[in-house]
CSV table of C-alpha atoms in Angstrom, one decimal:
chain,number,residue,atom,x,y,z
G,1,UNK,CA,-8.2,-2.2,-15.9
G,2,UNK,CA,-10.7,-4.7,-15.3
G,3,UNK,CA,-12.8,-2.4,-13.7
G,4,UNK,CA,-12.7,0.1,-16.8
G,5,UNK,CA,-13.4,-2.8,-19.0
G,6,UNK,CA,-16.1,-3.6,-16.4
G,7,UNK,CA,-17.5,-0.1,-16.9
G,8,UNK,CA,-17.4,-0.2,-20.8
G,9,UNK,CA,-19.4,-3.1,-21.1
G,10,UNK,CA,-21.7,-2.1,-18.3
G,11,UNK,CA,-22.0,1.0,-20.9
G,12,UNK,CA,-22.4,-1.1,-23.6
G,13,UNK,CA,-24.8,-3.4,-22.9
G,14,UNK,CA,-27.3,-0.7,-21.8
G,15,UNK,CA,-27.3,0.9,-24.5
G,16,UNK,CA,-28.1,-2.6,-26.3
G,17,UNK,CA,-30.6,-3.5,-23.8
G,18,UNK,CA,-32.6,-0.5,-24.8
G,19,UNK,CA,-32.6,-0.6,-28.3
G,20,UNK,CA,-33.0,-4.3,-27.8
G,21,UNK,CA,-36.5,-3.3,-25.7
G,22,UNK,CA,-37.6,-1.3,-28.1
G,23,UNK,CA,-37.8,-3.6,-30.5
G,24,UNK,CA,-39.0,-6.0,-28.1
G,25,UNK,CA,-42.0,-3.7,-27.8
G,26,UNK,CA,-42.4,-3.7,-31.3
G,27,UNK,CA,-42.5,-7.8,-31.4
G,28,UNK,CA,-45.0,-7.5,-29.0
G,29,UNK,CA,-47.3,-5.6,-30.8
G,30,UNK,CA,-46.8,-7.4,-33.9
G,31,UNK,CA,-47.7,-10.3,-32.3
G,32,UNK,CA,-50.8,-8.6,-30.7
G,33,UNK,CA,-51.4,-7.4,-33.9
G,34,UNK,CA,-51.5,-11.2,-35.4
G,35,UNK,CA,-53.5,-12.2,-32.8
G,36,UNK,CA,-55.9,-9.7,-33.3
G,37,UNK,CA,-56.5,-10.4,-37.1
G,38,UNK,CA,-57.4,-13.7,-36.1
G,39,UNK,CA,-59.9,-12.4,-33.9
G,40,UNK,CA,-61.0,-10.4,-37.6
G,41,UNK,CA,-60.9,-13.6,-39.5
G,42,UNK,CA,-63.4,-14.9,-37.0
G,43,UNK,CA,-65.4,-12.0,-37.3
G,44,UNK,CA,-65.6,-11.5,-41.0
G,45,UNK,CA,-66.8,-15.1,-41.3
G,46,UNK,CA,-69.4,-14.2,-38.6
G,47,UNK,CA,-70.8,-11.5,-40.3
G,48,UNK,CA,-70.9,-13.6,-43.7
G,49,UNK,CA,-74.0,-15.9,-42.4
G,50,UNK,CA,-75.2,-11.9,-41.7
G,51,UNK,CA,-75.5,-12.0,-38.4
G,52,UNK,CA,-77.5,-14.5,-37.5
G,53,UNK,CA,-77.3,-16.9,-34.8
G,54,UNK,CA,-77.9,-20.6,-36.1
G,55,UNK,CA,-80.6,-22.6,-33.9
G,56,UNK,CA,-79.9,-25.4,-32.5
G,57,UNK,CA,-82.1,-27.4,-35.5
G,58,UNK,CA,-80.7,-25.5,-37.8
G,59,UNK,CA,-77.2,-26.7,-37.4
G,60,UNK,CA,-78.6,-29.4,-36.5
G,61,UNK,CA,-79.8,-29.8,-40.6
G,62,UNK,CA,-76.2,-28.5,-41.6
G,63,UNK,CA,-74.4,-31.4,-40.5
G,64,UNK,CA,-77.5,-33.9,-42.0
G,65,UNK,CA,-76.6,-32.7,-45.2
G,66,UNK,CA,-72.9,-32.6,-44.9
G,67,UNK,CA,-72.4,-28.7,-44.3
G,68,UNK,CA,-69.7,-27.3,-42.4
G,69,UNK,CA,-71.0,-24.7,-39.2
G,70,UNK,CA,-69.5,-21.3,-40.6
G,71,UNK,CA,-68.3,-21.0,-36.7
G,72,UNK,CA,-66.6,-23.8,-36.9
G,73,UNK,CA,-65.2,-22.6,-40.1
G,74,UNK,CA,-63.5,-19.6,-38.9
G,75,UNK,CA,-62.2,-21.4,-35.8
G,76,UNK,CA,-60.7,-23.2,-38.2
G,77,UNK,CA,-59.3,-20.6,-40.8
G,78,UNK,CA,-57.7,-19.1,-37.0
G,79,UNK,CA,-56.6,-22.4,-36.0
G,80,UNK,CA,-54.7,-23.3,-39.5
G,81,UNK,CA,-53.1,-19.8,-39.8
G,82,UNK,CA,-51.6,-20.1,-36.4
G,83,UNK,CA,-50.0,-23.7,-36.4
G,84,UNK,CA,-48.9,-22.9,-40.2
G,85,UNK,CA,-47.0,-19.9,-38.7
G,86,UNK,CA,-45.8,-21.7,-36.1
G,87,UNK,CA,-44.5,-24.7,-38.0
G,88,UNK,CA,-42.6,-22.4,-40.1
G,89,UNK,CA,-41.2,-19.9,-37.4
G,90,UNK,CA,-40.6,-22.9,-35.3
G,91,UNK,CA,-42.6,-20.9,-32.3
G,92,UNK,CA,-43.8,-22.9,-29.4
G,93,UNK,CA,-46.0,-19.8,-28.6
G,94,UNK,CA,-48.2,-20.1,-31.8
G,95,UNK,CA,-48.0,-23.9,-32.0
G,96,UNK,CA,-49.1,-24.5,-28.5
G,97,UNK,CA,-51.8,-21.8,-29.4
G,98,UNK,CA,-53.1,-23.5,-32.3
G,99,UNK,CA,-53.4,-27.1,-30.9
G,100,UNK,CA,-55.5,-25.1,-28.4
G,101,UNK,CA,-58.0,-23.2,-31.0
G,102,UNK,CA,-60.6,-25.8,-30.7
G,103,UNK,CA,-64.5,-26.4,-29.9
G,104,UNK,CA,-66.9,-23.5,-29.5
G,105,UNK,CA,-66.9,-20.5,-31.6
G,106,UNK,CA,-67.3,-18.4,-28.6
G,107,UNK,CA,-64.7,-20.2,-26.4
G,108,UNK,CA,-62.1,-19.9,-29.0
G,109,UNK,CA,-62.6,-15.7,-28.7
G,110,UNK,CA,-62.2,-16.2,-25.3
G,111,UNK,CA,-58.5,-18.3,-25.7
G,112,UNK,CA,-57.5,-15.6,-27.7
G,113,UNK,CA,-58.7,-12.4,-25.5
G,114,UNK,CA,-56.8,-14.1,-22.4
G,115,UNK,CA,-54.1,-14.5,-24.9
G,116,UNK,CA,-54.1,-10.9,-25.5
G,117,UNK,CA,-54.8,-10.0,-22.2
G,118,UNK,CA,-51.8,-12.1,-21.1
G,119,UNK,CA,-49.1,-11.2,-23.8
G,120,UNK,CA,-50.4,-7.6,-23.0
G,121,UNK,CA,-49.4,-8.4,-19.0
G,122,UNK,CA,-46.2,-9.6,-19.9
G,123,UNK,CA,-45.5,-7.1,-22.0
G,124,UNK,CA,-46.0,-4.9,-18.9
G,125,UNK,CA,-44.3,-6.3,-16.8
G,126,UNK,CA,-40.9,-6.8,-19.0
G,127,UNK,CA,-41.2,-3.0,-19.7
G,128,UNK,CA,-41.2,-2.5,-15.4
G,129,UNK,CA,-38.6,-5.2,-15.3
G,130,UNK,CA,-36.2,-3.4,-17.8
G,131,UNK,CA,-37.0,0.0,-16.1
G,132,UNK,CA,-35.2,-1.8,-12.9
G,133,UNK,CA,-32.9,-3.2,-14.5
G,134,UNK,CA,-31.8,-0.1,-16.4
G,135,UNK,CA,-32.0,1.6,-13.2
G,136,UNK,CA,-29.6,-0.6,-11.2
G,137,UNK,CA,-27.8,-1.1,-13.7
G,138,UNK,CA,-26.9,2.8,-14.1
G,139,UNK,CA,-26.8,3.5,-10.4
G,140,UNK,CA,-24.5,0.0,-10.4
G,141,UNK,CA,-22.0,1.7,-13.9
G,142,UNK,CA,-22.1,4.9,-11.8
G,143,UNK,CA,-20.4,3.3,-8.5
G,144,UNK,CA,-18.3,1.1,-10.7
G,145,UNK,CA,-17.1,4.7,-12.2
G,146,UNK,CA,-16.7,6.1,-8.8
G,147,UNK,CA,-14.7,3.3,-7.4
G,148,UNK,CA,-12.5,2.9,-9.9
G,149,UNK,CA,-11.2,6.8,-9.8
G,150,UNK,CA,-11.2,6.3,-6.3
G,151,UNK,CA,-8.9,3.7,-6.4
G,152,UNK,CA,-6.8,5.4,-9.2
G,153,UNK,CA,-6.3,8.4,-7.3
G,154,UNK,CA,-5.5,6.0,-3.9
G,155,UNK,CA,-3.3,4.2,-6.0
G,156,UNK,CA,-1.6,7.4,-7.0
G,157,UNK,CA,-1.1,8.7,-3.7
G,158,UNK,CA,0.4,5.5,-1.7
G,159,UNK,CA,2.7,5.4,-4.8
G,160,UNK,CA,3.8,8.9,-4.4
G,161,UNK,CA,4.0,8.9,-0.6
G,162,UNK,CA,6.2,5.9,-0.6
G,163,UNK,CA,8.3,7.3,-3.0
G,164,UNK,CA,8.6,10.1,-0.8
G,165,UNK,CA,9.3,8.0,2.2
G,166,UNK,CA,12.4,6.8,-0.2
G,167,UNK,CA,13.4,9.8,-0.3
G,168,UNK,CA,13.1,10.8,3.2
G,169,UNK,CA,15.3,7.6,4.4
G,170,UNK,CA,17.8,8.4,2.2
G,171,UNK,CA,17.7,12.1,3.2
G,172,UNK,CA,18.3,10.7,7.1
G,173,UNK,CA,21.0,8.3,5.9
G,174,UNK,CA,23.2,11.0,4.1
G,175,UNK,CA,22.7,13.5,6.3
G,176,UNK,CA,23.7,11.1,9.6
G,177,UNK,CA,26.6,10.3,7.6
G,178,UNK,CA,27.4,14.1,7.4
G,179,UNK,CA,26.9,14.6,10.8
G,180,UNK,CA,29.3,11.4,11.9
G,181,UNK,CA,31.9,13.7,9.4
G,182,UNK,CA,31.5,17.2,11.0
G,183,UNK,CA,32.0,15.5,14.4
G,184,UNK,CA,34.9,13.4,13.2
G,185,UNK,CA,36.4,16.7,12.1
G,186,UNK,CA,35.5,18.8,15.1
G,187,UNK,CA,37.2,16.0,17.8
G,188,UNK,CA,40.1,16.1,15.1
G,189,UNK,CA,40.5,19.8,15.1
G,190,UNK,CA,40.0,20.0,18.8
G,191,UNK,CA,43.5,17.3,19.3
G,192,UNK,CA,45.3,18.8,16.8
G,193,UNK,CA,45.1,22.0,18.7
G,194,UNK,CA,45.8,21.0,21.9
G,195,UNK,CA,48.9,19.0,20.8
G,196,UNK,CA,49.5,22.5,18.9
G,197,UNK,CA,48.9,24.6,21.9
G,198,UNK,CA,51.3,22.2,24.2
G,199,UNK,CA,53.8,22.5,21.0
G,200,UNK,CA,54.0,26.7,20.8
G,201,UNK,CA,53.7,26.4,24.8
G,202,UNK,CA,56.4,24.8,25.3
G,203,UNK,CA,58.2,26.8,22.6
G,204,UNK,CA,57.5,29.9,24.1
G,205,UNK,CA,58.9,28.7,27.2
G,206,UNK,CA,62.2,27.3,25.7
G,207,UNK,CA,62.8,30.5,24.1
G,208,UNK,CA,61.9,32.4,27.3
G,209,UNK,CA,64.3,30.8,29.1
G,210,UNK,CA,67.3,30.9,25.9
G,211,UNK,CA,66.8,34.0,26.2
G,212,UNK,CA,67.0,34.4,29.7
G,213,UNK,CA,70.3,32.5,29.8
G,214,UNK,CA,71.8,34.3,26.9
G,215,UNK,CA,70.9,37.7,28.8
G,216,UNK,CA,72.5,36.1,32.0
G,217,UNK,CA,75.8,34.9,29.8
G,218,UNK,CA,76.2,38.5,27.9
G,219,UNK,CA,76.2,39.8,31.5
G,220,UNK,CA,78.5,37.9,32.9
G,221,UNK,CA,81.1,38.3,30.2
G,222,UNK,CA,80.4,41.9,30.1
G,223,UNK,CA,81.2,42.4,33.6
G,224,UNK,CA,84.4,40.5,33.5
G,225,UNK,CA,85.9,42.5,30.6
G,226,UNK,CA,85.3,45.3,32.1
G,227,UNK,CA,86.8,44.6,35.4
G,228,UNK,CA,89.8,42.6,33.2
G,229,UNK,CA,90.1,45.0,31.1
G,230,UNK,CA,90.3,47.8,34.3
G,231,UNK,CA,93.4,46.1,35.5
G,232,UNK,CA,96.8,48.1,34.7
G,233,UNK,CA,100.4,46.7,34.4
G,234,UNK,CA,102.3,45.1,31.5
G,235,UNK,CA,102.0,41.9,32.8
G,236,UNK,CA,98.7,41.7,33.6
G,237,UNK,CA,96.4,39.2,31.6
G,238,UNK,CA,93.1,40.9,30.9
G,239,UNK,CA,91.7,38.6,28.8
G,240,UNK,CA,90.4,38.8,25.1
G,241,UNK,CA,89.5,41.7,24.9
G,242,UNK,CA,89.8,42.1,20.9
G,243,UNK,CA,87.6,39.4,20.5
G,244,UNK,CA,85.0,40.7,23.2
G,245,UNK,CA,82.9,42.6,21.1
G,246,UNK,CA,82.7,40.2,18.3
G,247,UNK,CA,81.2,37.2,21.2
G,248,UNK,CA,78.7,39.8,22.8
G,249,UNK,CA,77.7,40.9,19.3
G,250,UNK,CA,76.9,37.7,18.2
G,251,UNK,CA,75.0,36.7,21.6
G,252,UNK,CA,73.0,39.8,20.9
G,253,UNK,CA,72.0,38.3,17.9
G,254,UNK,CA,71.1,34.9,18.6
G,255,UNK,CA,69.4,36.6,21.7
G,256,UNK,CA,67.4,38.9,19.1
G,257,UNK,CA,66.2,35.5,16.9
G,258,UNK,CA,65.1,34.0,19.7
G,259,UNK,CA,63.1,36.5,20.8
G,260,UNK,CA,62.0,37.0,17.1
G,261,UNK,CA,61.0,33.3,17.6
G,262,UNK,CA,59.2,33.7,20.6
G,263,UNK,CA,57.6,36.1,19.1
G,264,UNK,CA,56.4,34.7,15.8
G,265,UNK,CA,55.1,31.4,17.9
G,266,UNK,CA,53.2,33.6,20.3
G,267,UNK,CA,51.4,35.6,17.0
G,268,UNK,CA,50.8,31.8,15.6
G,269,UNK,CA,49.3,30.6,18.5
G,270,UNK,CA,46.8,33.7,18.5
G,271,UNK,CA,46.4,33.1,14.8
G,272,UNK,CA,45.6,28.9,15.5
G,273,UNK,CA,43.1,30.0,17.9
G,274,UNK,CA,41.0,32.2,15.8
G,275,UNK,CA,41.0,29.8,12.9
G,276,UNK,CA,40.4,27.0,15.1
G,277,UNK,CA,37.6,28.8,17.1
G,278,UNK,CA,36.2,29.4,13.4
G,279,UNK,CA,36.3,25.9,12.0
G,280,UNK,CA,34.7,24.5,15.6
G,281,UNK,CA,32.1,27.1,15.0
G,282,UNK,CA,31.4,25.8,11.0
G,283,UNK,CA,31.4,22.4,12.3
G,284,UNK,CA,28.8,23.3,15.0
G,285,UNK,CA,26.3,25.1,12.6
G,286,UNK,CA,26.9,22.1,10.5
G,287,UNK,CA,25.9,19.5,12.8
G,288,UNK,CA,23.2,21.4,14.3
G,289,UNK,CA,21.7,22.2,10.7
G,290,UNK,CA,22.1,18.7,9.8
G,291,UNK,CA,20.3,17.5,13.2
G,292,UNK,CA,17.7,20.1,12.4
G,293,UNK,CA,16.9,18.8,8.9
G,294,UNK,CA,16.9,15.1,10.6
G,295,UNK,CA,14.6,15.8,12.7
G,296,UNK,CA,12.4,17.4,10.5
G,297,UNK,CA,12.4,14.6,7.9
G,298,UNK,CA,11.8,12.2,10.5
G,299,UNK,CA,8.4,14.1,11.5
G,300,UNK,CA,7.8,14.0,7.7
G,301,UNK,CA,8.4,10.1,7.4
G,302,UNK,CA,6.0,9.7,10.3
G,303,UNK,CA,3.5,11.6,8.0
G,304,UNK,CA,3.9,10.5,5.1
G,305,UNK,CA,3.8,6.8,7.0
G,306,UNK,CA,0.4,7.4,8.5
G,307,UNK,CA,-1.1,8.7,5.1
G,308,UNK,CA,0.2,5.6,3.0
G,309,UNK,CA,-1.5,3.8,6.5
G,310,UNK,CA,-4.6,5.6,5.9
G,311,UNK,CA,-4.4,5.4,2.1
G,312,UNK,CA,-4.0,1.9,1.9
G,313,UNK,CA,-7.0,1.1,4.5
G,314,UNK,CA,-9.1,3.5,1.9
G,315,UNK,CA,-7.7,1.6,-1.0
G,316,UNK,CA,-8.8,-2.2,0.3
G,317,UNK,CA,-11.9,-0.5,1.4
G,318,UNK,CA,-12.3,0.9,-2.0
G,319,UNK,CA,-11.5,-2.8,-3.7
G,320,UNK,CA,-13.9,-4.3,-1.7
G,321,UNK,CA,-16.6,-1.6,-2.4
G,322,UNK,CA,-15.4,-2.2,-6.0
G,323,UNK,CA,-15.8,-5.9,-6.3
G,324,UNK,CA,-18.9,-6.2,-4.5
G,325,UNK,CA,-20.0,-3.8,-7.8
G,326,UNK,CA,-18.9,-6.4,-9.9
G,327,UNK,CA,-20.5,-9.2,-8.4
G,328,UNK,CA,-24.0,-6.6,-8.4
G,329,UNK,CA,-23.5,-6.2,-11.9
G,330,UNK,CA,-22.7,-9.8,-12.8
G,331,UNK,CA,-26.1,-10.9,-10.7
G,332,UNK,CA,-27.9,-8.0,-12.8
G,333,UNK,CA,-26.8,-9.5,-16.1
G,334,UNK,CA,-28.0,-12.8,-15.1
G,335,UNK,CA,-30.9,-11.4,-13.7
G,336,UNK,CA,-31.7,-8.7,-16.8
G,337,UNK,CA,-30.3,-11.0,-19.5
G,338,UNK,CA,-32.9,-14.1,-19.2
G,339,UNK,CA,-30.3,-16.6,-18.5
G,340,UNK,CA,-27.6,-15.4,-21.0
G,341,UNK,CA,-30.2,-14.2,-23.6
G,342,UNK,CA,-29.9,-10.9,-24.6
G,343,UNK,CA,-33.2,-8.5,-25.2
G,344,UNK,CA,-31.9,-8.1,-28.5
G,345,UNK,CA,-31.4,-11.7,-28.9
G,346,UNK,CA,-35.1,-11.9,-27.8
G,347,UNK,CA,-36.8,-9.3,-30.0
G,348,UNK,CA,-34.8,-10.6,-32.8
G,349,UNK,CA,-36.3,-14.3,-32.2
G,350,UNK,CA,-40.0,-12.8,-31.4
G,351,UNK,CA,-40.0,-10.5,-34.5
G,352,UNK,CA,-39.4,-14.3,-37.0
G,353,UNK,CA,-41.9,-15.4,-34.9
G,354,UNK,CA,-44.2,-13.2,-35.6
């Protein structure tokens, strides 16, 4: 901002600097232009005595008889006009003049030619001296210009870039939570089956061997009411015979449930296996995506990093670049603006003065 306000007045002031010359010029030649009908006045009272050179005696018989040299006259008529003007302009130039219009027809001319040919010098030389100044000055507004959309832009980008490294850390921080989660999950999964497994294991092999036992049972009392039941004579005891069928029958069944239950734990334990290879795969595409997308953002914060690095050695550069402008500009203003005065304070002071 100050560098825009800077830039403004830099603006600004040139503009008034040349309008301020111009009319400085014009001062100038005003004041030339006084100067010059002095230099009439003395002529036309010249040429009144027609010319003619006064001897020596001749003058000499003037001032006998009280009469005033007609030189001496005009120098006078100059002199008077000038410290008049001065008095009432309050101009040092024209009053110092005046008290210097004195003696000699012919040296008087000559203070007024030098005058001429001095105001005419300096008049010169201000015109060179605003040329340079209105060239630095302009080179100096254009660099001011440059540095200040330099550091704009500079500005711009560290502010983006560290936004972005926001982002980026925050990116890495959710997705190594995410990770921590899937892995969590995938150890979990992985006990839960086992202790599954081990369960339906040992399942299988308690049914197994129900079964087995029933099979061995159902034998055994088959057998031995057959052979019981073989046996003749009324006295014989053959057993329960009548009730037989019903006991194997119902062995057959809680044999046929078991093996139902071996059976359905065998198809589950197939059936845990796929889901749990599925979810273990998930999991691994998960972590390895999140890892992947880690990674990458951490190349990216390195990045971004070394252009905020770079940016911000660009951007101090930039300031200094910047404020050594200022401090240019500042010395031109001093130098260009005679000590704090303005050419258009100057013109406006010369043109009352003349």
């Amino acid at each position: 901002a100050k560098a825009e306000a800077t830039l403004a007045a830099v603006v600004r002031e040139c503009a008034e600097k040349k309008a301020s010359h111009e009319e400085s010029q014009q001062v100038r030649s005003d004041e030339l232009g006084a100067l010059l009908q002095a230099i009439e006045i003395l002529k036309s009272d010249d040429i009144s005595v027609q010319g003619l050179a006064p001897s020596p005696s001749s003058l000499a018989q003037l001032r006998r008889f009280g009469v005033a040299d007609p030189r001496a006259r005009s120098v006078e008529r100059a002199r008077s006009m000038l410290s008049t003007a001065g008095a009432r302009l309050s101009s040092p130039v024209l009053v110092e003049f005046a008290g210097r219009v004195t003696g000699p027809f012919d040296k008087v001319k000559r203070l007024i030619e030098d005058l001429i040919a001095q105001l005419m010098d300096e008049a010169s030389a201000e015109t060179s001296h605003k040329a340079y100044c209105d060239k630095e000055q302009g080179a100096n507004a254009i660099a001011l210009e440059k540095h200040t959309r330099d550091q704009e832009r500079l500005e711009e980008s560290v502010a983006a870039n560290q936004a972005r490294e926001l982002h980026l850390a925050q990116s890495r921080s959710s997705l190594t939570e995410q990770i921590a989660r899937d892995k969590h999950a995938l150890e979990e999964a992985r006990e839960n089956r086992l202790e599954e497994h081990h369960e339906n294991a040992k399942a299988v092999e308690e049914a197994k061997a129900a079964q087995e036992a029933l099979k061995q049972a159902m034998t055994i009392l088959t057998e031995f009411f057959h052979v019981a039941g073989s046996k003749s004579g009324n006295d014989v005891y053959t057993g329960q015979q009548d009730r037989a069928e019903g006991v194997l029958g119902l062995l057959e069944v809680i044999l046929s449930d078991v093996a139902n239950f071996q059976a359905v734990t065998e198809s589950g334990e197939v059936m845990a296996v796929r889901q749990h290879e599925a979810l273990v795969s998930e999991l691994k595409t998960s972590i390895a995506l999140a890892e992947q997308q880690v990674s990458q953002a951490q190349h990216e914060t390195v990045r971004v990093q070394s252009e905020i690095s770079s940016d911000a050695g660009d951007l101090h550069a930039t300031e200094k670049r910047q404020a050594a402008a200022v401090r240019e500009q500042e010395a031109l203003e001093s130098q260009c603006g005679l000590n704090g005065v303005t050419h258009k304070d100057r013109a406006a002071a010369r043109e009352s003065e003349i």
